[in-house]
Amino acid sequence: MKLKSNIATSENGFIFNPATGDSFSGNGMAAQLLEAMKSGKTEDDIKQDILSRYEVSESQLNSDWDNWMLQLKEANLLEI
Amino acid sequence: MEKLPYEKPYIKKLQAGALNKFGSRTGLQPFKSIDGVSVKSLIENYGSPVFVLSEKQIRKNYRAAYRAFSTRYPKVQFAWSYKTNYLNAVCQIFHQEGSWAEVVSGFEYRKALGNGVPGNKIIFNGPGKSINDLQLAIEHDSLIHIDHFDELNLLLTLSKNLVNKPRVAIRINMDTGVYPLWDRFGFNYENGEAWSAVTKITGSGSLQLVGLHCHIGTYMLSADAYGIAANKLAELAVRCQTELNHKIEYLDLGGGFPSTNTLKGAYLPGNDTVPTIDDFAEVITSALLNFGFANDDLPLLILESGRVLIDDAGYLLGTVIANKRLANGKGAAIVDFGVNILFTSFWYEHQVSPAQDFAAHTENMVIYGPLCMNIDVIRESINLPLLNPGDQVVVHKVGAYNMTQWMQFITLRPAVVLIDEKLRTHLIRKNETLEYTAEPELVPAHLNNNK
Ligand SMILES: Cc1ncc(COP(=O)(O)O)c(C=O)c1O
């Protein structure tokens, strides 16, 4: 689940993949997760952090996380 | 410490290429209430899914249509096309407004009688009337619209020794420039079949030919086609007068005016493309007024409009069951209503709105129903905000044909609720139960384990 190293992200959710030229816009939560993933935090750490700060159940977050991984994979942003 | 509101993480690819020339629809709004009654309370009180009809909107549609015709032509009569929506409460709204009944089967005919419609205000269309149906219609002095020569011959036999001659019309099919041509119903105009039916009836002495009828298609996008149809019917009526000295009392132009739903595959939304009821009224009434009938001798104009009078008065409320991401990355939502109760999703790209506030991001997704069947797709592609399980949605413009063509298949059919003009809600059809579906079933003794 590692983000490709050359992916550029901005605080407001803009994502650019220089290798393909694709750009994406994400919502606030997407921006946070990307930031955390880039800094090298583990999946568990990231989830714990979100759970402590946001109004969301663990099961909801887990299912959204799986969905998030699928989105990143589909967008070609994950290290294979 | 108070926690922050959460939203699902979501990214969307930005397209550098050509943008949709019409721009994407902005201003997607949550749709929280119908005529002031909240979606949430409707689902709480009547379950999910649930159909909701607005009496106010039905009456408004009827009055607008009646006004469009009656301000242009002196003799106008609407007949409610039962198959569009024959819930009794709905039929009664139209009858209260002055509509006759237009029916196409013995079942619908008896339903109209049950609703208290006098027999002489029931128009009986359709290719499949049985002997019993015809006899009943004759007894009640209804307007029998003959579809084919076999039916005409049967009627001649049934009416042989009657004192009161049954009142009939013929259905006529014709080329109005719209294809495909509907030539399976009625007698053809161009090849002279219609005229030979006319002469056979008037010559018989045992039937009264009182009207001429056509129904040239449904969801018709061309007003001009109705001008052609009105001209052809008028031409036949005048010919009856001049050659047979027989007066035709009414011309029935059928239904077929489109609602503002968006047809599947259409480039632009229905709101932007369909002619209005005034456009149709203008074309039809000017054709009749200019045809050359004596002013005091204009035939009564009958209309059998269905979908245009009720589609936008109907809503289907439902609930999101789950979200999925498909193998190709596309988002999907599963809702608790399927194509078995939303038959028109095969024809229309129904607008679907979330019923609660949502985050700004939208995503292109598929909406699936709950049936374990590949065909169960409510929308193949729709831009919606991210929906959570338990979120409520509203499907728009579902008033026509769904509450008659729905199927009890895999799931049970839901309740139907009417919001009246004083904003009171009324259950007008209960949701089905297991007992309801089991009632007509019989299990032979040797298969019955519950003895
Ligand atoms: C004979 C006849 N009249 C009227 C209608 C109502 O049509 P619409 O709902 O398109 O107005 C139909 C529907 O098929 C019909 O068959």
Coordinates of N, CA and C and ligand atoms in Angstrom, one line a residue, chain B residues 79-84 102-104 125-126 145 171 182 185 213-215 217-220 226 252-258 303-309 400-401, ligand 1:
Chain B
A79 N -60.1 11.4 -21.2 CA -60.5 10.1 -20.6 C -59.2 9.5 -20.0
W80 N -59.2 9.2 -18.7 CA -58.0 8.8 -18.1 C -57.6 7.4 -18.5
S81 N -56.4 7.3 -19.1 CA -55.9 6.0 -19.6 C -55.5 5.1 -18.4
Y82 N -56.4 4.2 -18.1 CA -56.2 3.4 -16.8 C -54.9 2.7 -16.7
K83 N -54.4 2.2 -17.8 CA -53.1 1.4 -17.7 C -52.0 2.2 -17.2
T84 N -52.0 3.5 -17.3 CA -50.9 4.4 -16.9 C -50.8 4.3 -15.4
E102 N -60.6 5.5 -19.9 CA -60.2 4.8 -21.1 C -59.6 3.4 -20.6
V103 N -60.2 2.3 -21.1 CA -59.7 1.0 -20.6 C -59.4 0.1 -21.7
V104 N -58.5 -0.9 -21.5 CA -58.1 -1.8 -22.6 C -58.2 -3.3 -22.2
N125 N -61.0 0.4 -25.4 CA -60.0 0.2 -26.4 C -59.4 -1.2 -26.3
G126 N -58.6 -1.6 -27.3 CA -57.7 -2.7 -27.2 C -58.1 -3.9 -28.1
H145 N -64.4 0.7 -29.0 CA -63.5 1.1 -30.1 C -63.0 -0.2 -30.7
R171 N -60.7 2.2 -34.3 CA -59.3 2.7 -34.2 C -58.7 2.7 -35.5
W182 N -47.0 2.5 -36.1 CA -47.8 1.5 -35.3 C -49.0 1.0 -36.1
F185 N -52.4 -1.9 -34.5 CA -53.7 -1.7 -33.8 C -54.6 -1.0 -34.8
H213 N -61.1 7.0 -33.9 CA -60.0 7.0 -32.9 C -58.7 6.7 -33.5
C214 N -57.6 7.3 -32.9 CA -56.3 6.9 -33.2 C -55.4 7.1 -32.0
H215 N -54.4 6.4 -31.9 CA -53.4 6.6 -30.8 C -52.0 6.3 -31.5
G217 N -48.9 6.7 -31.1 CA -47.6 6.3 -30.5 C -47.5 6.8 -29.1
T218 N -46.4 6.6 -28.4 CA -46.3 7.1 -27.1 C -44.9 7.8 -26.9
Y219 N -44.9 8.7 -26.0 CA -43.7 9.6 -25.9 C -43.3 10.2 -27.2
M220 N -44.3 10.8 -27.9 CA -44.2 11.4 -29.2 C -43.5 12.7 -29.1
Y226 N -49.3 14.9 -34.8 CA -50.7 15.0 -34.4 C -51.5 15.9 -35.3
D252 N -61.2 11.0 -31.5 CA -60.4 10.7 -30.3 C -58.9 10.6 -30.7
L253 N -58.1 11.5 -30.3 CA -56.7 11.6 -30.8 C -55.8 10.7 -29.9
G254 N -56.3 10.0 -28.9 CA -55.5 9.1 -28.1 C -54.6 9.8 -27.1
G255 N -53.5 9.1 -26.7 CA -52.6 9.7 -25.8 C -51.2 9.9 -26.5
G256 N -50.1 9.8 -25.7 CA -48.8 9.8 -26.4 C -48.0 11.0 -26.1
F257 N -48.6 12.1 -25.5 CA -47.7 13.3 -25.2 C -46.7 12.9 -24.2
P258 N -45.4 13.3 -24.4 CA -44.3 12.9 -23.6 C -44.3 13.6 -22.2
L303 N -59.3 13.2 -25.7 CA -57.9 12.9 -25.5 C -57.7 11.8 -24.4
E304 N -56.8 10.9 -24.6 CA -56.6 9.8 -23.7 C -55.2 9.9 -23.1
S305 N -54.8 11.1 -22.7 CA -53.4 11.3 -22.2 C -53.2 10.5 -20.9
G306 N -52.0 9.9 -20.8 CA -51.6 9.1 -19.6 C -50.4 9.8 -19.0
R307 N -49.2 9.4 -19.5 CA -48.0 9.7 -18.8 C -47.8 11.2 -18.5
V308 N -48.2 12.1 -19.5 CA -47.9 13.5 -19.3 C -48.7 14.1 -18.1
L309 N -49.8 13.4 -17.7 CA -50.6 13.9 -16.6 C -50.1 13.4 -15.2
A400 N -46.0 7.4 -13.9 CA -46.7 6.7 -15.0 C -46.1 5.3 -15.2
Y401 N -47.0 4.3 -15.4 CA -46.7 2.9 -15.7 C -46.0 2.1 -14.7
Ligands
LIG1 C1 -55.2 3.5 -26.7 C2 -54.3 4.2 -25.8 N1 -54.7 5.4 -25.4 C3 -53.9 6.1 -24.5 C4 -52.7 5.7 -24.0 C5 -51.9 6.5 -23.1 O1 -50.7 6.8 -23.6 P1 -49.7 7.9 -23.0 O2 -49.4 7.4 -21.6 O3 -48.5 7.8 -23.8 O4 -50.3 9.2 -23.0 C6 -52.3 4.4 -24.5 C7 -51.0 3.9 -24.0 O5 -50.3 3.1 -24.5 C8 -53.1 3.7 -25.3 O6 -52.7 2.4 -25.8

